[in-house]
Amino acid sequence: MSRTSKRKRRQSTPKPTQPQQPRPQAARVPELPELVVPEVVYEPSVPFGDVEDYEVGLADERQLTLLMKDWRKGRATRTVWDMITDGYVTIFSLVVIVAMVVSGIMSVQQSAAGCTDVGCVTARGLLPWMALAGSVLVALTVSRIFGPVIASAAEGFWLLDAPVRRAKLLNRRLWGVVIGAGLIGFLLGGLITTLTGLDLTGVLIWAGALGAAAAAAVTFAAAEQSAERTAILAAVQAVTGVVALGVLGVMVLVSSGRLELDLDPATNSQLALIVLGVALAALGVTSVIARLRLEYVRRARLVSGGDLLSGMQGAAFALDFGLMRDILVERRWLNKGHVRPIPGRATGRATLVWREVDKLLRNPRGVLVLLASAIIPYALLSLGLGNLTPAITAIVLMFVMVPFFDSLRVVSRTRGLARAFPMSTSELNGSLTIVPAGLALVWALAASPAFVLIGQPEVSLDALGTGLAHGFVTAIAGYVAAIRWVSAKSADYSAPMVATGFGALPPGLAFNLVRGFDVIALITLPLLVGWSPLVSLAIAAICYLVLRGGGINTQEMMERNEEAKRELEAARAGRPAGASREKITYTRGQRNQTR
């Protein structure tokens, strides 16, 4: 039988049928009652006044704050007191240094109190007014940069978009910033007014006035932050700076005898009480306004200040103050947006010089600040500080001249960019410091008459030469110190660490605190001990030559040493200096040969 017939037979045979089983019915599910979800109504927060009876569903801001505090600090294994007890040697050293500083301040206070003529007394009476304007100016500047009320990125993402009362969350931060500004203003005001020779009552009154004024400036900035207004704050900041410079000018005119102004200590103390009352009244009014407007601060504005502060905290942990300034400069130019491009001029090193000139023309504010700082030696000499004037003035000049070395800062931190220029390191650094050198020369010409006219019994030829030399030494000290501050290298964390009470630290971390100040101490020390200004000029020249060549770079020195060793070995072997031993492999059965 064929396969086809078998297949047909198999298909024609019917299959036996089986009785169908009834399908089991599914168990009946009992009906559940209808789930009733209670509706939660989130009412908007009321910015004016406190709301006691809020709806169920609104979060408790205090509990959220405590929860965040537990997340941040609840898992810490060491307290601040443990850190202090471990670093007791460092704390003891700081206490000794502070005691030395206080002793120096008291000696200066006694010497200033010995100045009894009318001009000197009036100049000392004007110093607290200058400190008042300066404290308000600093408070407004810092508040304008950061906020003053800020929030971190996590808080902005998690809390500020939640249905919570924003004012309740930010209330403690506002008062913390205000109290901190008041304490800093109080301490600095007491320190500055102590140098004028006032009694304890006058010092406390002026310190309280400065602290209240600084706190009022912060609350005013907080009120303007919620209103998203910066023009009014910038205008007040500019007016405060002009007032500070005006007070300095009056001090100089009074001390030089060109202006007669009778300001006795009794009248000054009464005016201090008036200033204290006005500052407290302004603090109360601005605090109420800032508290009422705290609900309206935008989340983007709060988070922006928090991001800036977090970046600066990372730089502060490394004691890299140059990096902190780089962050501030970046934020400033990001806010500016764009500038008009300028074509380059000349060739070679002259191109870099012209580029620095174009930068000055694009941003002349630094030049104005530099010219305004030339009045500082006049004010210090009018207060009778004497030989301390060059050192203090050089410190101020160093910070004023730092913005003129931004290009040097870039090439110092970016070695790849520096190697791209067809010139040596000394030539590159020298080209970038020519324009600041010219500005330092202009400053010296403007400030040198202070050392000649103020504090000299008679203007003779020797006094004229000594005064001019002191002015130029001060300018050079600030100029070289700015180069040192900008071009100093950051701490090398790849090097072996040093064990301290605060943990392992890189060796160069402590030197970041004194960079710039060490150069000022070296250059101005001969003037303090009464040596010739030529010694200071010689020290300044040596420091400039060392910094112009890139400083003392141990890694670069080691590389040059290795290169010199290779050249010496090549010379001994009779090979050219650039040649090296190469291993050449021959194919087709030949063995390796070396030449």
XYZ file of C-alpha atoms in Angstrom:
595
model
C 0.000 0.000 0.000
C 1.317 3.293 -0.978
C 1.863 6.173 1.434
C -0.853 8.261 -0.269
C -3.564 5.647 0.286
C -2.555 5.211 3.964
C -2.760 8.946 4.540
C -6.262 9.071 2.939
C -7.442 6.125 5.023
C -6.162 7.706 8.225
C -7.943 10.953 7.431
C -11.268 9.183 6.602
C -11.379 7.208 9.912
C -13.452 9.222 12.453
C -11.924 9.864 15.892
C -13.857 8.735 18.974
C -15.584 11.615 20.701
C -15.312 12.232 24.473
C -18.076 13.756 26.562
C -17.432 17.433 27.316
C -16.861 18.333 30.971
C -18.760 21.348 32.251
C -16.525 24.336 32.851
C -16.055 25.289 36.479
C -17.555 28.664 37.197
C -15.343 31.299 38.761
C -15.964 32.244 42.348
C -18.098 35.294 42.677
C -16.114 38.275 43.952
C -18.007 40.167 46.580
C -18.662 43.769 45.756
C -16.474 46.195 47.652
C -17.792 49.464 48.903
C -16.805 52.513 46.903
C -13.472 53.916 48.021
C -13.866 57.484 49.071
C -10.660 59.531 48.771
C -10.752 62.653 50.892
C -9.990 65.750 48.888
C -7.033 67.738 50.221
C -7.088 71.385 49.381
C -3.752 73.150 49.284
C -4.416 76.740 49.980
C -1.807 79.285 48.891
C 0.436 80.632 51.592
C -0.389 83.980 53.086
C 2.709 86.166 52.948
C 1.503 88.814 55.399
C 1.224 87.410 58.897
C 1.300 83.892 60.301
C -1.402 81.312 59.601
C -2.212 79.164 62.622
C -5.092 77.034 61.290
C -3.798 75.586 58.047
C -5.310 72.730 56.091
C -4.403 69.091 56.611
C -1.894 68.220 53.908
C 0.378 71.211 54.281
C 3.792 70.163 55.528
C 5.271 71.436 58.752
C 8.272 73.550 57.820
C 9.926 73.075 61.184
C 9.799 69.286 60.904
C 11.218 69.445 57.391
C 14.047 71.635 58.625
C 14.823 69.238 61.473
C 14.745 66.301 59.051
C 17.227 68.033 56.761
C 19.449 68.824 59.726
C 19.408 65.160 60.759
C 20.333 64.054 57.231
C 23.234 66.472 57.103
C 24.641 66.259 60.622
C 23.105 63.175 62.187
C 25.666 60.827 60.655
C 28.755 62.804 61.625
C 31.299 60.818 63.619
C 33.229 63.806 64.988
C 32.161 67.119 66.419
C 33.772 70.512 66.051
C 35.058 70.284 69.626
C 36.870 67.032 68.754
C 38.580 68.811 65.880
C 39.622 71.662 68.156
C 41.003 69.358 70.850
C 42.974 67.393 68.245
C 44.508 70.566 66.851
C 45.319 72.179 70.178
C 48.853 73.055 69.034
C 47.509 75.052 66.106
C 44.926 76.712 68.339
C 47.608 77.659 70.833
C 49.740 79.118 68.026
C 46.775 81.168 66.790
C 46.168 82.448 70.307
C 49.795 83.560 70.550
C 49.580 85.322 67.180
C 46.349 87.054 68.168
C 47.970 88.192 71.413
C 50.857 89.675 69.429
C 48.425 91.468 67.116
C 46.467 92.852 70.058
C 49.685 94.051 71.667
C 50.635 95.829 68.438
C 47.182 97.408 68.221
C 47.402 98.684 71.776
C 50.822 100.185 71.111
C 49.501 101.911 68.001
C 46.505 103.122 70.012
C 48.761 104.667 72.625
C 50.914 106.349 69.991
C 47.815 107.687 68.230
C 46.456 109.017 71.525
C 49.655 111.018 71.952
C 48.808 113.121 68.884
C 47.227 116.238 70.422
C 47.225 118.896 67.681
C 43.925 119.932 66.084
C 44.603 118.406 62.685
C 45.562 115.023 64.080
C 42.608 114.897 66.489
C 40.191 115.786 63.689
C 41.703 113.187 61.371
C 41.357 110.540 64.069
C 37.768 111.592 64.612
C 36.990 111.132 60.918
C 38.351 107.587 60.819
C 35.203 105.999 62.363
C 33.095 107.746 59.706
C 35.231 106.218 56.990
C 34.919 102.818 58.694
C 31.121 103.283 58.794
C 30.932 103.918 55.066
C 33.345 101.051 54.391
C 31.345 98.543 56.452
C 28.105 99.466 54.680
C 29.873 99.235 51.311
C 31.286 95.775 52.045
C 27.927 94.516 53.353
C 26.113 95.730 50.243
C 28.770 94.269 47.926
C 28.726 90.813 49.515
C 24.930 90.776 49.703
C 24.665 91.741 46.066
C 27.011 88.925 45.026
C 25.439 86.074 46.995
C 21.871 86.967 47.807
C 21.979 87.498 50.813
C 19.363 84.730 51.348
C 20.440 81.552 49.566
C 19.446 77.879 49.208
C 21.273 74.840 47.932
C 20.365 73.003 44.742
C 18.889 70.072 46.688
C 16.709 72.377 48.755
C 15.554 74.193 45.657
C 14.598 70.910 43.992
C 13.016 69.217 46.982
C 11.590 71.925 49.215
C 11.074 75.211 47.426
C 8.698 73.708 44.848
C 6.689 71.891 47.507
C 3.465 73.307 48.989
C 5.220 74.818 52.006
C 5.512 78.308 53.341
C 8.714 79.577 51.813
C 9.045 82.359 54.366
C 9.028 79.818 57.202
C 11.932 77.951 55.628
C 14.015 81.039 54.880
C 13.293 82.974 58.044
C 16.140 81.541 60.113
C 18.590 81.989 57.269
C 17.740 85.644 56.941
C 18.244 86.329 60.631
C 21.422 84.262 60.691
C 22.953 86.366 57.931
C 21.814 89.594 59.592
C 23.240 88.637 62.988
C 26.505 87.475 61.407
C 26.909 90.750 59.528
C 26.194 92.699 62.702
C 28.791 90.780 64.704
C 31.461 91.161 62.011
C 30.741 94.877 61.745
C 30.898 95.232 65.523
C 34.278 93.500 65.781
C 35.854 95.310 62.836
C 34.429 98.621 64.003
C 35.886 98.127 67.442
C 39.268 97.202 65.960
C 39.412 100.234 63.655
C 38.185 102.752 66.216
C 40.673 101.433 68.765
C 43.490 102.613 66.484
C 42.236 106.195 66.776
C 42.987 106.492 70.490
C 39.340 106.786 71.683
C 38.286 105.708 75.129
C 36.380 102.490 75.820
C 32.945 104.137 75.741
C 33.575 105.760 72.378
C 34.919 102.517 70.939
C 31.827 100.564 72.060
C 29.425 103.191 70.689
C 31.116 103.298 67.305
C 31.396 99.496 67.183
C 27.663 99.172 67.847
C 26.890 101.780 65.188
C 29.011 99.962 62.609
C 27.432 96.607 63.472
C 23.881 97.973 63.236
C 24.682 99.735 59.937
C 26.092 96.547 58.421
C 23.062 94.539 59.538
C 20.707 97.193 58.121
C 22.552 97.048 54.791
C 22.049 93.272 54.665
C 18.313 93.505 55.420
C 17.932 96.207 52.768
C 19.665 93.920 50.251
C 17.325 91.075 51.265
C 14.286 93.283 50.638
C 15.631 94.229 47.213
C 16.382 90.576 46.457
C 12.737 89.605 46.812
C 11.716 92.524 44.581
C 14.285 91.508 41.908
C 15.731 95.017 41.844
C 19.448 95.591 41.398
C 19.579 99.180 40.134
C 18.693 100.714 43.506
C 21.187 98.505 45.305
C 23.947 99.380 42.825
C 23.167 103.094 43.179
C 23.350 102.928 46.982
C 26.582 100.976 46.710
C 28.134 103.619 44.432
C 27.007 106.479 46.690
C 28.487 104.729 49.717
C 31.821 104.322 47.949
C 31.878 108.005 46.998
C 31.128 108.949 50.617
C 34.019 106.787 51.839
C 36.413 108.433 49.394
C 35.082 111.854 50.402
C 35.797 111.174 54.061
C 39.324 110.101 53.119
C 39.802 113.305 51.162
C 38.624 115.422 54.088
C 41.039 113.574 56.387
C 43.929 114.374 54.070
C 42.947 118.039 53.731
C 42.583 118.453 57.482
C 45.893 116.755 58.237
C 47.728 118.850 55.651
C 46.268 122.105 57.034
C 44.317 123.003 53.901
C 40.964 122.603 55.667
C 39.996 123.593 59.191
C 37.427 121.344 60.842
C 36.994 121.221 64.601
C 35.776 117.754 65.567
C 36.541 117.181 69.243
C 36.005 113.769 70.881
C 32.905 114.914 72.821
C 31.109 116.038 69.673
C 32.205 112.873 67.903
C 30.721 110.711 70.682
C 27.382 112.547 70.471
C 27.322 112.070 66.707
C 28.123 108.390 67.247
C 24.997 108.054 69.419
C 22.914 109.663 66.665
C 24.407 107.298 64.069
C 23.655 104.343 66.335
C 20.013 105.401 66.707
C 19.555 105.959 62.970
C 21.173 102.610 62.193
C 18.921 100.784 64.655
C 15.825 102.481 63.218
C 16.871 101.584 59.670
C 17.555 98.033 60.808
C 14.064 97.710 62.262
C 12.283 99.072 59.192
C 14.269 97.071 56.649
C 13.949 93.910 58.754
C 10.154 94.141 58.711
C 10.099 94.766 54.951
C 12.516 91.910 54.253
C 10.476 89.529 56.436
C 7.210 90.414 54.701
C 8.728 89.997 51.247
C 10.556 86.770 52.036
C 7.707 84.711 50.575
C 8.230 86.214 47.124
C 11.914 85.357 46.598
C 12.225 83.287 43.442
C 13.692 79.815 43.606
C 16.173 80.509 40.779
C 17.588 83.487 42.662
C 18.016 81.471 45.839
C 19.641 78.491 44.115
C 21.991 80.736 42.113
C 23.516 82.160 45.284
C 23.718 78.684 46.810
C 25.615 77.289 43.822
C 28.073 80.178 43.984
C 28.620 79.680 47.693
C 29.102 75.912 47.357
C 31.779 76.443 44.715
C 33.571 78.943 46.892
C 33.374 76.588 49.869
C 35.262 73.949 47.917
C 37.983 76.472 47.137
C 38.031 77.646 50.757
C 38.582 74.093 52.031
C 41.728 73.986 49.884
C 42.700 77.513 51.069
C 42.886 78.514 47.400
C 41.738 82.127 47.517
C 42.762 82.642 43.912
C 40.239 80.020 42.842
C 37.580 81.773 44.929
C 38.249 84.978 43.034
C 38.141 83.087 39.722
C 34.638 81.885 40.585
C 33.500 85.428 41.349
C 35.019 86.767 38.135
C 33.303 84.033 36.127
C 29.940 84.863 37.707
C 30.403 88.567 36.969
C 31.144 88.059 33.267
C 28.351 85.517 32.929
C 25.962 88.164 34.148
C 27.452 90.643 31.680
C 26.769 88.241 28.820
C 28.966 89.445 25.953
C 31.459 92.125 24.955
C 32.350 93.760 21.680
C 35.334 91.978 20.042
C 38.430 94.077 19.303
C 40.968 93.118 16.593
C 44.540 92.537 17.678
C 47.493 94.770 16.874
C 51.257 94.388 16.344
C 53.189 91.116 16.470
C 55.257 89.214 19.000
C 55.307 90.394 22.603
C 53.756 93.723 21.624
C 50.511 91.873 20.824
C 50.147 90.805 24.439
C 50.858 94.330 25.645
C 48.199 95.812 23.369
C 45.748 93.177 24.510
C 46.202 94.305 28.112
C 45.613 97.899 27.007
C 42.385 96.875 25.290
C 41.256 95.140 28.470
C 41.792 98.357 30.435
C 39.753 100.317 27.918
C 36.994 97.725 28.046
C 36.825 97.735 31.852
C 38.210 101.034 33.244
C 36.684 100.538 36.695
C 39.874 98.950 37.996
C 41.905 102.004 36.981
C 39.516 104.272 38.873
C 39.824 102.115 41.980
C 43.616 102.157 41.654
C 43.723 105.950 41.436
C 41.345 106.239 44.372
C 43.593 104.008 46.479
C 46.427 106.533 46.119
C 44.779 108.545 48.892
C 45.397 105.784 51.456
C 49.001 106.756 52.375
C 47.843 110.352 52.882
C 45.183 109.157 55.338
C 47.499 106.762 57.181
C 50.246 109.343 57.573
C 47.712 111.883 58.769
C 46.806 109.437 61.541
C 50.435 109.300 62.643
C 51.116 105.642 61.780
C 54.621 106.519 60.490
C 56.726 103.531 59.427
C 53.715 101.205 59.300
C 52.283 103.169 56.365
C 54.315 101.445 53.585
C 53.360 97.936 54.743
C 49.649 98.673 55.210
C 49.436 100.606 51.940
C 51.239 97.824 50.056
C 48.700 95.269 51.316
C 45.821 97.401 50.027
C 47.629 98.006 46.745
C 48.198 94.275 46.280
C 44.464 93.551 46.335
C 43.752 96.547 44.105
C 46.260 95.395 41.471
C 45.248 91.731 41.375
C 42.520 92.300 38.695
C 45.174 93.623 36.285
C 46.929 90.238 36.258
C 44.064 88.070 34.996
C 46.017 87.061 31.882
C 49.010 86.099 34.011
C 46.671 84.070 36.164
C 45.422 82.141 33.133
C 48.843 81.260 31.727
C 50.148 80.382 35.208
C 47.362 77.864 35.793
C 47.205 76.591 32.188
C 50.654 75.326 31.250
C 49.443 73.957 27.931
C 48.372 77.437 26.868
C 51.673 78.913 28.010
C 53.632 76.373 25.933
C 51.615 77.363 22.862
C 53.250 80.810 22.799
C 56.510 81.018 20.786
C 58.452 82.526 23.692
C 59.953 81.537 26.991
C 58.159 81.703 30.322
C 60.067 84.788 31.432
C 59.271 86.623 28.193
C 55.603 85.677 28.405
C 55.244 86.732 32.032
C 57.217 89.917 31.405
C 54.900 90.902 28.554
C 51.818 90.403 30.692
C 53.207 92.546 33.532
C 54.239 95.622 31.513
C 50.870 97.401 31.655
C 50.412 96.800 35.416
C 53.947 98.107 35.913
C 52.978 101.345 34.197
C 49.901 101.629 36.406
C 52.046 101.057 39.502
C 54.365 103.852 38.350
C 51.401 106.229 37.988
C 50.228 105.248 41.456
C 53.691 105.896 42.897
C 53.781 109.379 41.363
C 50.366 110.121 42.873
C 51.149 108.718 46.339
C 54.786 109.774 46.834
C 53.970 113.384 47.864
C 52.288 111.983 50.971
C 55.633 110.698 52.258
C 57.209 114.096 51.548
C 54.596 116.572 52.765
C 52.961 114.795 55.714
C 54.890 114.141 58.900
C 58.040 115.980 57.832
C 59.142 118.982 59.922
C 60.589 120.665 56.864
C 60.831 119.766 53.200
C 64.543 119.479 52.458
C 66.371 117.765 49.635
C 67.099 114.692 51.767
C 63.482 114.511 52.927
C 62.307 114.814 49.329
C 64.522 111.894 48.205
C 63.543 109.736 51.181
C 59.834 110.409 50.697
C 59.932 109.622 46.983
C 61.885 106.443 47.691
C 59.308 105.350 50.275
C 56.506 105.929 47.771
C 58.197 103.929 45.025
C 59.089 101.105 47.429
C 55.445 100.899 48.502
C 54.269 100.774 44.877
C 56.820 98.107 43.945
C 55.933 96.037 47.007
C 52.242 96.010 46.090
C 53.060 95.290 42.427
C 55.378 92.340 43.129
C 53.051 90.994 45.839
C 50.175 90.966 43.332
C 52.336 88.945 40.912
C 53.156 86.529 43.711
C 49.483 86.214 44.724
C 48.314 85.563 41.164
C 51.054 83.237 39.943
C 51.363 81.084 43.082
C 50.613 77.430 42.464
C 47.876 75.560 44.263
C 48.580 72.816 46.761
C 49.857 69.547 45.269
C 47.698 66.749 46.632
C 49.756 64.111 44.812
C 52.763 64.858 47.027
C 53.265 63.110 50.390
C 50.949 64.497 53.053
C 51.916 65.968 56.395
C 50.198 64.538 59.487
C 48.568 67.271 61.590
C 45.978 67.447 64.328
C 43.369 68.339 61.717
C 44.273 65.381 59.484
C 46.626 64.889 56.539
C 47.431 68.112 54.688
C 49.644 68.767 51.651
C 52.885 70.622 52.452
C 52.096 73.730 50.383
C 48.610 74.280 51.770
C 49.699 76.499 54.656
C 51.715 78.774 52.359
C 48.548 79.728 50.455
C 47.537 81.838 53.439
C 50.627 84.041 53.347
C 51.319 84.349 49.638
C 51.740 87.963 48.696
C 52.095 89.008 52.315
C 55.497 87.314 52.502
C 56.797 89.461 49.636
C 55.458 92.625 51.273
C 57.175 91.690 54.534
C 60.495 91.118 52.766
C 60.387 94.395 50.854
C 59.050 96.716 53.560
C 60.965 95.258 56.503
C 64.081 97.409 55.856
C 61.884 100.522 56.025
C 60.458 99.439 59.369
C 63.891 99.023 60.927
C 65.175 102.300 59.462
C 67.465 100.975 56.721
C 68.035 102.624 53.393
C 65.247 102.305 50.780
C 67.877 100.977 48.361
C 67.895 97.706 50.295
C 64.160 97.368 49.759
C 64.546 98.152 46.066
C 67.223 95.460 45.724
C 65.029 92.871 47.444
C 62.093 93.864 45.228
C 64.212 93.437 42.080
C 65.300 89.943 43.139
C 61.708 88.919 43.932
C 60.492 90.234 40.580
C 63.157 88.345 38.626
C 62.303 85.107 40.431
C 58.565 85.524 39.847
C 59.060 86.647 36.250
C 60.738 83.362 35.440
C 57.797 81.400 36.785
C 58.957 81.087 40.370
C 60.693 78.097 41.874
C 59.125 75.106 40.131
C 60.625 71.929 41.604
C 59.043 69.669 38.998
C 60.446 71.729 36.144
C 63.848 71.780 37.844
C 63.799 67.979 38.122
C 62.918 67.657 34.435
C 65.781 69.951 33.472
C 68.112 67.952 35.699
C 67.115 64.715 33.976
C 67.603 66.321 30.570
C 71.069 67.540 31.588
C 71.977 64.016 32.697
C 70.911 62.573 29.355
C 72.956 65.158 27.488
C 75.995 64.364 29.638
C 75.661 60.621 28.993
C 75.267 61.298 25.276
C 78.410 63.445 25.264
C 80.400 60.710 27.025
C 79.219 58.100 24.526
C 80.222 60.281 21.579
C 76.713 60.727 20.286
C 74.923 63.958 19.513
C 72.966 65.463 22.402
C 69.574 64.723 20.865
C 70.375 61.159 19.734
C 69.271 58.095 21.647
C 69.808 54.352 21.487
C 67.315 52.742 19.131
C 66.528 49.062 18.688
C 66.056 48.154 15.033
C 64.600 44.782 14.084
C 65.620 43.196 10.763
C 63.389 40.633 9.093
C 64.150 37.637 6.850
C 66.075 35.607 9.357
C 68.354 38.349 10.617
C 68.636 38.769 14.358
C 68.002 41.929 16.316
C 70.764 44.504 16.270
C 71.184 47.580 18.396
C 72.952 50.721 17.418
